[in-house]
PDB file of C-alpha atoms and ligand atoms in Angstrom:
ATOM      1  CA  UNK H   8     198.728 -73.877 173.998  1.00 42.00           C
ATOM      2  CA  UNK H   9     198.532 -70.284 175.139  1.00 42.00           C
ATOM      3  CA  UNK H  10     199.289 -67.534 172.658  1.00 50.00           C
ATOM      4  CA  UNK H  11     199.595 -64.892 175.354  1.00 47.00           C
ATOM      5  CA  UNK H  12     202.329 -64.500 177.947  1.00 43.00           C
ATOM      6  CA  UNK H  13     201.948 -62.919 181.360  1.00 45.00           C
ATOM      7  CA  UNK H  14     204.067 -59.930 180.528  1.00 50.00           C
ATOM      8  CA  UNK H  15     204.039 -59.288 176.787  1.00 61.00           C
ATOM      9  CA  UNK H  16     200.916 -59.143 174.692  1.00 86.00           C
ATOM     10  CA  UNK H  17     201.192 -60.621 171.250  1.00 93.00           C
ATOM     11  CA  UNK H  18     198.506 -61.045 168.594  1.00 97.00           C
ATOM     12  CA  UNK H  19     196.324 -64.102 169.149  1.00 94.00           C
ATOM     13  CA  UNK H  20     193.599 -65.928 167.327  1.00 97.00           C
ATOM     14  CA  UNK H  21     190.624 -67.770 168.794  1.00 97.00           C
ATOM     15  CA  UNK H  22     191.303 -71.388 167.886  1.00 96.00           C
ATOM     16  CA  UNK H  23     188.454 -72.892 169.924  1.00 97.00           C
ATOM     17  CA  UNK H  24     186.314 -73.444 166.810  1.00 98.00           C
ATOM     18  CA  UNK H  25     187.051 -74.249 163.173  1.00 98.00           C
ATOM     19  CA  UNK H  26     185.553 -71.002 162.046  1.00 98.00           C
ATOM     20  CA  UNK H  27     186.110 -67.525 163.445  1.00 98.00           C
ATOM     21  CA  UNK H  28     183.313 -64.994 163.672  1.00 97.00           C
ATOM     22  CA  UNK H  29     184.569 -61.521 162.743  1.00 95.00           C
ATOM     23  CA  UNK H  30     182.456 -58.342 162.862  1.00 91.00           C
ATOM     24  CA  UNK H  31     181.543 -58.472 159.168  1.00 91.00           C
ATOM     25  CA  UNK H  32     182.043 -62.099 158.151  1.00 94.00           C
ATOM     26  CA  UNK H  33     182.831 -65.592 159.360  1.00 97.00           C
ATOM     27  CA  UNK H  34     186.089 -67.121 158.144  1.00 98.00           C
ATOM     28  CA  UNK H  35     187.387 -70.691 158.215  1.00 98.00           C
ATOM     29  CA  UNK H  36     190.418 -71.716 160.250  1.00 98.00           C
ATOM     30  CA  UNK H  37     191.818 -74.299 157.820  1.00 98.00           C
ATOM     31  CA  UNK H  38     195.232 -75.208 159.348  1.00 98.00           C
ATOM     32  CA  UNK H  39     197.340 -74.373 162.360  1.00 98.00           C
ATOM     33  CA  UNK H  40     200.947 -75.174 163.205  1.00 98.00           C
ATOM     34  CA  UNK H  41     203.280 -74.672 166.163  1.00 97.00           C
ATOM     35  CA  UNK H  42     206.131 -73.757 166.599  1.00 97.00           C
ATOM     36  CA  UNK H  43     206.264 -71.141 165.202  1.00 97.00           C
ATOM     37  CA  UNK H  44     202.582 -70.241 165.401  1.00 97.00           C
ATOM     38  CA  UNK H  45     201.186 -70.405 161.846  1.00 98.00           C
ATOM     39  CA  UNK H  46     197.526 -70.338 160.805  1.00 98.00           C
ATOM     40  CA  UNK H  47     195.767 -70.522 157.449  1.00 98.00           C
ATOM     41  CA  UNK H  48     192.431 -68.715 157.208  1.00 98.00           C
ATOM     42  CA  UNK H  49     190.177 -69.365 154.245  1.00 98.00           C
ATOM     43  CA  UNK H  50     187.758 -66.805 152.832  1.00 98.00           C
ATOM     44  CA  UNK H  51     189.398 -63.897 154.603  1.00 97.00           C
ATOM     45  CA  UNK H  52     188.929 -61.565 151.627  1.00 96.00           C
ATOM     46  CA  UNK H  53     186.212 -61.763 148.999  1.00 95.00           C
ATOM     47  CA  UNK H  54     187.335 -62.040 145.377  1.00 96.00           C
ATOM     48  CA  UNK H  55     185.915 -58.551 144.837  1.00 92.00           C
ATOM     49  CA  UNK H  56     188.082 -57.145 147.659  1.00 93.00           C
ATOM     50  CA  UNK H  57     191.147 -58.880 146.166  1.00 95.00           C
ATOM     51  CA  UNK H  58     190.440 -57.346 142.750  1.00 94.00           C
ATOM     52  CA  UNK H  59     189.845 -53.900 144.285  1.00 91.00           C
ATOM     53  CA  UNK H  60     193.117 -54.037 146.229  1.00 91.00           C
ATOM     54  CA  UNK H  61     195.012 -55.037 143.085  1.00 94.00           C
ATOM     55  CA  UNK H  62     193.482 -52.305 140.952  1.00 91.00           C
ATOM     56  CA  UNK H  63     194.044 -49.619 143.593  1.00 89.00           C
ATOM     57  CA  UNK H  64     197.746 -50.534 143.806  1.00 90.00           C
ATOM     58  CA  UNK H  65     198.735 -51.663 140.345  1.00 88.00           C
ATOM     59  CA  UNK H  66     199.247 -48.249 138.753  1.00 88.00           C
ATOM     60  CA  UNK H  67     201.628 -47.205 141.546  1.00 88.00           C
ATOM     61  CA  UNK H  68     203.878 -50.233 141.777  1.00 93.00           C
ATOM     62  CA  UNK H  69     207.652 -49.981 141.851  1.00 92.00           C
ATOM     63  CA  UNK H  70     210.479 -52.384 142.653  1.00 91.00           C
ATOM     64  CA  UNK H  71     210.018 -53.786 146.160  1.00 88.00           C
ATOM     65  CA  UNK H  72     212.476 -52.780 148.846  1.00 84.00           C
ATOM     66  CA  UNK H  73     213.692 -54.346 152.089  1.00 80.00           C
ATOM     67  CA  UNK H  74     214.930 -52.808 155.324  1.00 74.00           C
ATOM     68  CA  UNK H  75     218.701 -52.917 154.918  1.00 74.00           C
ATOM     69  CA  UNK H  76     220.599 -54.711 157.730  1.00 72.00           C
ATOM     70  CA  UNK H  77     223.567 -52.503 156.822  1.00 70.00           C
ATOM     71  CA  UNK H  78     222.053 -49.083 157.523  1.00 74.00           C
ATOM     72  CA  UNK H  79     218.337 -49.634 158.332  1.00 73.00           C
ATOM     73  CA  UNK H  80     217.119 -47.714 155.278  1.00 74.00           C
ATOM     74  CA  UNK H  81     214.681 -49.078 152.697  1.00 75.00           C
ATOM     75  CA  UNK H  82     216.574 -50.320 149.657  1.00 73.00           C
ATOM     76  CA  UNK H  83     216.047 -52.511 146.626  1.00 76.00           C
ATOM     77  CA  UNK H  84     217.655 -55.934 146.986  1.00 81.00           C
ATOM     78  CA  UNK H  85     218.228 -59.013 144.802  1.00 78.00           C
ATOM     79  CA  UNK H  86     216.493 -61.134 147.438  1.00 82.00           C
ATOM     80  CA  UNK H  87     213.135 -59.453 146.766  1.00 87.00           C
ATOM     81  CA  UNK H  88     212.307 -59.194 143.075  1.00 85.00           C
ATOM     82  CA  UNK H  89     208.592 -58.378 143.224  1.00 88.00           C
ATOM     83  CA  UNK H  90     206.971 -55.032 142.513  1.00 91.00           C
ATOM     84  CA  UNK H  91     204.866 -53.421 145.219  1.00 93.00           C
ATOM     85  CA  UNK H  92     202.920 -50.462 146.483  1.00 91.00           C
ATOM     86  CA  UNK H  93     202.704 -49.497 150.139  1.00 89.00           C
ATOM     87  CA  UNK H  94     199.535 -47.808 151.395  1.00 84.00           C
ATOM     88  CA  UNK H  95     199.363 -45.547 154.388  1.00 80.00           C
ATOM     89  CA  UNK H  96     196.972 -47.030 156.969  1.00 78.00           C
ATOM     90  CA  UNK H  97     193.404 -46.310 155.869  1.00 68.00           C
ATOM     91  CA  UNK H  98     194.466 -44.816 152.527  1.00 71.00           C
ATOM     92  CA  UNK H  99     191.511 -46.012 150.448  1.00 72.00           C
ATOM     93  CA  UNK H 100     187.842 -46.418 151.408  1.00 71.00           C
ATOM     94  CA  UNK H 101     188.310 -50.186 151.345  1.00 68.00           C
ATOM     95  CA  UNK H 102     191.021 -50.157 153.983  1.00 67.00           C
ATOM     96  CA  UNK H 103     189.979 -47.081 155.909  1.00 62.00           C
ATOM     97  CA  UNK H 104     190.371 -47.326 159.650  1.00 53.00           C
ATOM     98  CA  UNK H 105     187.045 -45.605 160.340  1.00 51.00           C
ATOM     99  CA  UNK H 106     184.529 -47.939 158.727  1.00 53.00           C
ATOM    100  CA  UNK H 107     183.844 -51.025 160.828  1.00 51.00           C
ATOM    101  CA  UNK H 108     183.520 -53.346 157.858  1.00 59.00           C
ATOM    102  CA  UNK H 109     186.946 -52.930 156.367  1.00 85.00           C
ATOM    103  CA  UNK H 110     190.003 -55.064 155.877  1.00 90.00           C
ATOM    104  CA  UNK H 111     191.993 -53.179 158.516  1.00 89.00           C
ATOM    105  CA  UNK H 112     189.301 -53.761 161.103  1.00 90.00           C
ATOM    106  CA  UNK H 113     188.872 -57.376 160.066  1.00 94.00           C
ATOM    107  CA  UNK H 114     192.602 -57.964 160.631  1.00 96.00           C
ATOM    108  CA  UNK H 115     192.415 -56.254 164.033  1.00 95.00           C
ATOM    109  CA  UNK H 116     189.474 -58.455 165.047  1.00 96.00           C
ATOM    110  CA  UNK H 117     191.090 -61.670 163.789  1.00 98.00           C
ATOM    111  CA  UNK H 118     194.289 -61.079 165.728  1.00 98.00           C
ATOM    112  CA  UNK H 119     192.985 -59.033 168.677  1.00 97.00           C
ATOM    113  CA  UNK H 120     195.517 -56.395 167.729  1.00 96.00           C
ATOM    114  CA  UNK H 121     194.820 -52.649 167.432  1.00 95.00           C
ATOM    115  CA  UNK H 122     194.708 -51.143 163.941  1.00 92.00           C
ATOM    116  CA  UNK H 123     197.239 -48.506 165.036  1.00 92.00           C
ATOM    117  CA  UNK H 124     199.856 -51.218 165.696  1.00 95.00           C
ATOM    118  CA  UNK H 125     199.842 -52.182 162.015  1.00 94.00           C
ATOM    119  CA  UNK H 126     202.084 -50.928 159.239  1.00 94.00           C
ATOM    120  CA  UNK H 127     200.224 -49.841 156.096  1.00 91.00           C
ATOM    121  CA  UNK H 128     199.164 -52.632 153.744  1.00 92.00           C
ATOM    122  CA  UNK H 129     201.699 -53.493 151.051  1.00 94.00           C
ATOM    123  CA  UNK H 130     200.384 -54.957 147.812  1.00 95.00           C
ATOM    124  CA  UNK H 131     202.934 -57.044 145.924  1.00 96.00           C
ATOM    125  CA  UNK H 132     203.047 -58.411 142.415  1.00 97.00           C
ATOM    126  CA  UNK H 133     205.302 -61.316 141.412  1.00 97.00           C
ATOM    127  CA  UNK H 134     205.684 -62.253 137.748  1.00 97.00           C
ATOM    128  CA  UNK H 135     207.302 -65.428 136.464  1.00 97.00           C
ATOM    129  CA  UNK H 136     210.558 -66.177 138.295  1.00 97.00           C
ATOM    130  CA  UNK H 137     210.048 -63.431 140.872  1.00 96.00           C
ATOM    131  CA  UNK H 138     210.457 -64.295 144.517  1.00 96.00           C
ATOM    132  CA  UNK H 139     211.246 -63.153 148.032  1.00 96.00           C
ATOM    133  CA  UNK H 140     214.174 -65.224 149.233  1.00 96.00           C
ATOM    134  CA  UNK H 141     214.299 -66.624 152.806  1.00 97.00           C
ATOM    135  CA  UNK H 142     214.239 -63.864 155.389  1.00 97.00           C
ATOM    136  CA  UNK H 143     212.858 -62.859 158.736  1.00 97.00           C
ATOM    137  CA  UNK H 144     210.211 -60.188 159.114  1.00 97.00           C
ATOM    138  CA  UNK H 145     211.406 -59.326 162.634  1.00 97.00           C
ATOM    139  CA  UNK H 146     214.243 -56.867 163.160  1.00 94.00           C
ATOM    140  CA  UNK H 147     217.259 -58.494 164.788  1.00 92.00           C
ATOM    141  CA  UNK H 148     217.486 -56.630 168.108  1.00 88.00           C
ATOM    142  CA  UNK H 149     221.247 -57.280 168.227  1.00 89.00           C
ATOM    143  CA  UNK H 150     221.795 -55.344 164.982  1.00 88.00           C
ATOM    144  CA  UNK H 151     222.202 -51.666 165.859  1.00 85.00           C
ATOM    145  CA  UNK H 152     221.181 -50.687 162.312  1.00 84.00           C
ATOM    146  CA  UNK H 153     217.615 -51.797 163.025  1.00 86.00           C
ATOM    147  CA  UNK H 154     217.200 -49.597 166.109  1.00 87.00           C
ATOM    148  CA  UNK H 155     215.603 -46.764 164.128  1.00 84.00           C
ATOM    149  CA  UNK H 156     212.983 -49.164 162.698  1.00 87.00           C
ATOM    150  CA  UNK H 157     212.318 -50.753 166.085  1.00 90.00           C
ATOM    151  CA  UNK H 158     211.978 -47.251 167.548  1.00 88.00           C
ATOM    152  CA  UNK H 159     209.068 -46.474 165.183  1.00 89.00           C
ATOM    153  CA  UNK H 160     206.626 -49.008 166.676  1.00 94.00           C
ATOM    154  CA  UNK H 161     208.616 -51.800 168.249  1.00 95.00           C
ATOM    155  CA  UNK H 162     209.219 -55.264 166.938  1.00 95.00           C
ATOM    156  CA  UNK H 163     207.305 -56.764 163.994  1.00 97.00           C
ATOM    157  CA  UNK H 164     205.567 -59.353 166.138  1.00 97.00           C
ATOM    158  CA  UNK H 165     203.388 -60.949 163.478  1.00 98.00           C
ATOM    159  CA  UNK H 166     202.736 -61.050 159.732  1.00 98.00           C
ATOM    160  CA  UNK H 167     199.454 -61.537 157.896  1.00 98.00           C
ATOM    161  CA  UNK H 168     199.788 -62.397 154.217  1.00 98.00           C
ATOM    162  CA  UNK H 169     196.641 -62.226 152.073  1.00 98.00           C
ATOM    163  CA  UNK H 170     196.727 -63.946 148.698  1.00 98.00           C
ATOM    164  CA  UNK H 171     194.952 -61.775 146.150  1.00 97.00           C
ATOM    165  CA  UNK H 172     195.217 -64.155 143.201  1.00 98.00           C
ATOM    166  CA  UNK H 173     195.351 -67.828 142.367  1.00 98.00           C
ATOM    167  CA  UNK H 174     198.711 -68.848 140.901  1.00 98.00           C
ATOM    168  CA  UNK H 175     199.039 -71.693 138.410  1.00 98.00           C
ATOM    169  CA  UNK H 176     202.469 -72.915 139.551  1.00 98.00           C
ATOM    170  CA  UNK H 177     204.883 -71.839 142.281  1.00 98.00           C
ATOM    171  CA  UNK H 178     204.495 -68.755 144.456  1.00 98.00           C
ATOM    172  CA  UNK H 179     203.994 -70.620 147.742  1.00 98.00           C
ATOM    173  CA  UNK H 180     205.095 -69.221 151.081  1.00 98.00           C
ATOM    174  CA  UNK H 181     207.758 -71.580 152.362  1.00 98.00           C
ATOM    175  CA  UNK H 182     209.089 -72.028 155.912  1.00 98.00           C
ATOM    176  CA  UNK H 183     212.364 -73.912 155.309  1.00 98.00           C
ATOM    177  CA  UNK H 184     213.129 -74.600 158.975  1.00 98.00           C
ATOM    178  CA  UNK H 185     209.856 -76.446 159.537  1.00 98.00           C
ATOM    179  CA  UNK H 186     209.358 -77.896 156.036  1.00 98.00           C
ATOM    180  CA  UNK H 187     206.043 -76.160 155.575  1.00 98.00           C
ATOM    181  CA  UNK H 188     204.764 -74.551 152.396  1.00 98.00           C
ATOM    182  CA  UNK H 189     201.438 -72.787 151.972  1.00 98.00           C
ATOM    183  CA  UNK H 190     200.228 -72.497 148.385  1.00 98.00           C
ATOM    184  CA  UNK H 191     198.473 -69.304 147.256  1.00 98.00           C
ATOM    185  CA  UNK H 192     194.688 -69.241 146.974  1.00 98.00           C
ATOM    186  CA  UNK H 193     192.730 -66.120 146.158  1.00 98.00           C
ATOM    187  CA  UNK H 194     191.126 -64.657 149.301  1.00 98.00           C
ATOM    188  CA  UNK H 195     193.051 -66.888 151.742  1.00 98.00           C
ATOM    189  CA  UNK H 196     195.198 -65.438 154.525  1.00 98.00           C
ATOM    190  CA  UNK H 197     198.295 -66.824 156.225  1.00 99.00           C
ATOM    191  CA  UNK H 198     199.267 -65.593 159.664  1.00 98.00           C
ATOM    192  CA  UNK H 199     202.573 -66.345 161.355  1.00 98.00           C
ATOM    193  CA  UNK H 200     204.163 -65.107 164.546  1.00 98.00           C
ATOM    194  CA  UNK H 201     207.624 -63.594 164.257  1.00 98.00           C
ATOM    195  CA  UNK H 202     208.186 -63.886 167.991  1.00 97.00           C
ATOM    196  CA  UNK H 203     207.740 -66.543 170.619  1.00 95.00           C
ATOM    197  CA  UNK H 204     204.982 -66.181 173.198  1.00 91.00           C
ATOM    198  CA  UNK H 205     207.415 -64.342 175.502  1.00 90.00           C
ATOM    199  CA  UNK H 206     208.043 -61.690 172.828  1.00 90.00           C
ATOM    200  CA  UNK H 207     211.575 -62.829 171.944  1.00 95.00           C
ATOM    201  CA  UNK H 208     212.373 -63.362 168.254  1.00 96.00           C
ATOM    202  CA  UNK H 209     211.417 -66.720 166.729  1.00 98.00           C
ATOM    203  CA  UNK H 210     214.207 -68.175 164.516  1.00 98.00           C
ATOM    204  CA  UNK H 211     211.806 -70.833 163.181  1.00 98.00           C
ATOM    205  CA  UNK H 212     209.813 -68.096 161.434  1.00 98.00           C
ATOM    206  CA  UNK H 213     212.322 -67.927 158.538  1.00 98.00           C
ATOM    207  CA  UNK H 214     210.186 -67.812 155.386  1.00 98.00           C
ATOM    208  CA  UNK H 215     210.322 -67.166 151.658  1.00 98.00           C
ATOM    209  CA  UNK H 216     208.018 -66.269 148.793  1.00 98.00           C
ATOM    210  CA  UNK H 217     208.865 -69.050 146.332  1.00 98.00           C
ATOM    211  CA  UNK H 218     209.426 -68.151 142.672  1.00 98.00           C
ATOM    212  CA  UNK H 219     206.311 -67.974 140.545  1.00 98.00           C
ATOM    213  CA  UNK H 220     206.629 -70.615 137.817  1.00 98.00           C
ATOM    214  CA  UNK H 221     203.419 -69.900 135.924  1.00 98.00           C
ATOM    215  CA  UNK H 222     200.904 -67.081 136.298  1.00 98.00           C
ATOM    216  CA  UNK H 223     201.044 -63.912 138.378  1.00 98.00           C
ATOM    217  CA  UNK H 224     200.949 -63.717 142.144  1.00 98.00           C
ATOM    218  CA  UNK H 225     199.373 -60.758 143.926  1.00 98.00           C
ATOM    219  CA  UNK H 226     199.651 -60.560 147.680  1.00 97.00           C
ATOM    220  CA  UNK H 227     198.890 -58.064 150.437  1.00 96.00           C
ATOM    221  CA  UNK H 228     201.169 -57.999 153.481  1.00 97.00           C
ATOM    222  CA  UNK H 229     200.296 -56.593 156.893  1.00 96.00           C
ATOM    223  CA  UNK H 230     203.141 -56.390 159.386  1.00 97.00           C
ATOM    224  CA  UNK H 231     202.017 -56.015 162.992  1.00 97.00           C
ATOM    225  CA  UNK H 232     204.147 -54.061 165.462  1.00 97.00           C
ATOM    226  CA  UNK H 233     204.427 -54.422 169.217  1.00 96.00           C
ATOM    227  CA  UNK H 234     203.484 -50.761 169.744  1.00 95.00           C
ATOM    228  CA  UNK H 235     201.540 -48.088 167.834  1.00 94.00           C
ATOM    229  CA  UNK H 236     203.238 -47.553 164.491  1.00 93.00           C
ATOM    230  CA  UNK H 237     203.823 -44.172 162.874  1.00 86.00           C
ATOM    231  CA  UNK H 238     205.524 -44.292 159.459  1.00 79.00           C
TER     232      UNK H 238
HETATM  233  O1  PD2 W  30     205.004 -63.431 148.946  1.00 74.09           O
HETATM  234  C1  PD2 W  30     205.206 -64.145 149.910  1.00 74.09           C
HETATM  235  O2  PD2 W  30     204.745 -65.305 149.959  1.00 74.09           O
HETATM  236  C2  PD2 W  30     206.002 -63.616 151.025  1.00 74.09           C
HETATM  237  C3  PD2 W  30     206.901 -64.455 151.608  1.00 74.09           C
HETATM  238  C4  PD2 W  30     207.648 -63.962 152.630  1.00 74.09           C
HETATM  239  C5  PD2 W  30     205.886 -62.312 151.480  1.00 74.09           C
HETATM  240  C6  PD2 W  30     206.658 -61.912 152.555  1.00 74.09           C
HETATM  241  N1  PD2 W  30     207.514 -62.728 153.130  1.00 74.09           N
HETATM  242  C7  PD2 W  30     206.582 -60.579 153.148  1.00 74.09           C
HETATM  243  O3  PD2 W  30     205.933 -59.706 152.524  1.00 74.09           O
HETATM  244  O4  PD2 W  30     207.148 -60.380 154.243  1.00 74.09           O
HETATM  245 ZN1   ZN W  31     208.363 -61.897 154.961  1.00 74.09          ZN
END
């Protein structure tokens, strides 16, 4: 299976071994799936990094928003009931783009994808009953209302979710079209491709953040764009 096409570059992961050596740590490739390309990476963040990300975001959280298919603006929506805070790229020392041993650089090394192609990290908090109903992270190229968002850095080609907390019940990331659900585990990351290897959108990537039934779920999301992203 090749994760790279002749014409369009998309993020890819070295799957030749069961662990992946990154500049500052070695992580474990626990599961892979195709199609769509999905990978679970254990030990991607330390528990200390998870706690630091939560505490740097928690005071600034507000109701999460989605990109509206109606007019392309960011708006609150019943489908996404979490609270969240969006960082600019490199906003805190932990995620700065300069230091080689940071989360941003670790993501870039894992996926062979430049830091500047990433949107800023979003940290999300889901309390009991909160969820993110089934949706796509890509922008439908046929919907003219998304053109402004696509213009700012191209398609969202891939998504890396990083679970910042353990959750007692619920809170999995579910892919209803392929009957796959990944349960949260503190420090674990889940990558999935939003496009096929040729760069066209991948309908099988439909996914949802399942309602939290017990406990609190914290998550960090990194959306990767086809081109350099400027907010
Ligand atoms: O919280 C999740 O598991 C989740 C599920 C689907 C997050 C996102 N999408 C997202 O942030 O795009
Ligand atoms: Zn999503």
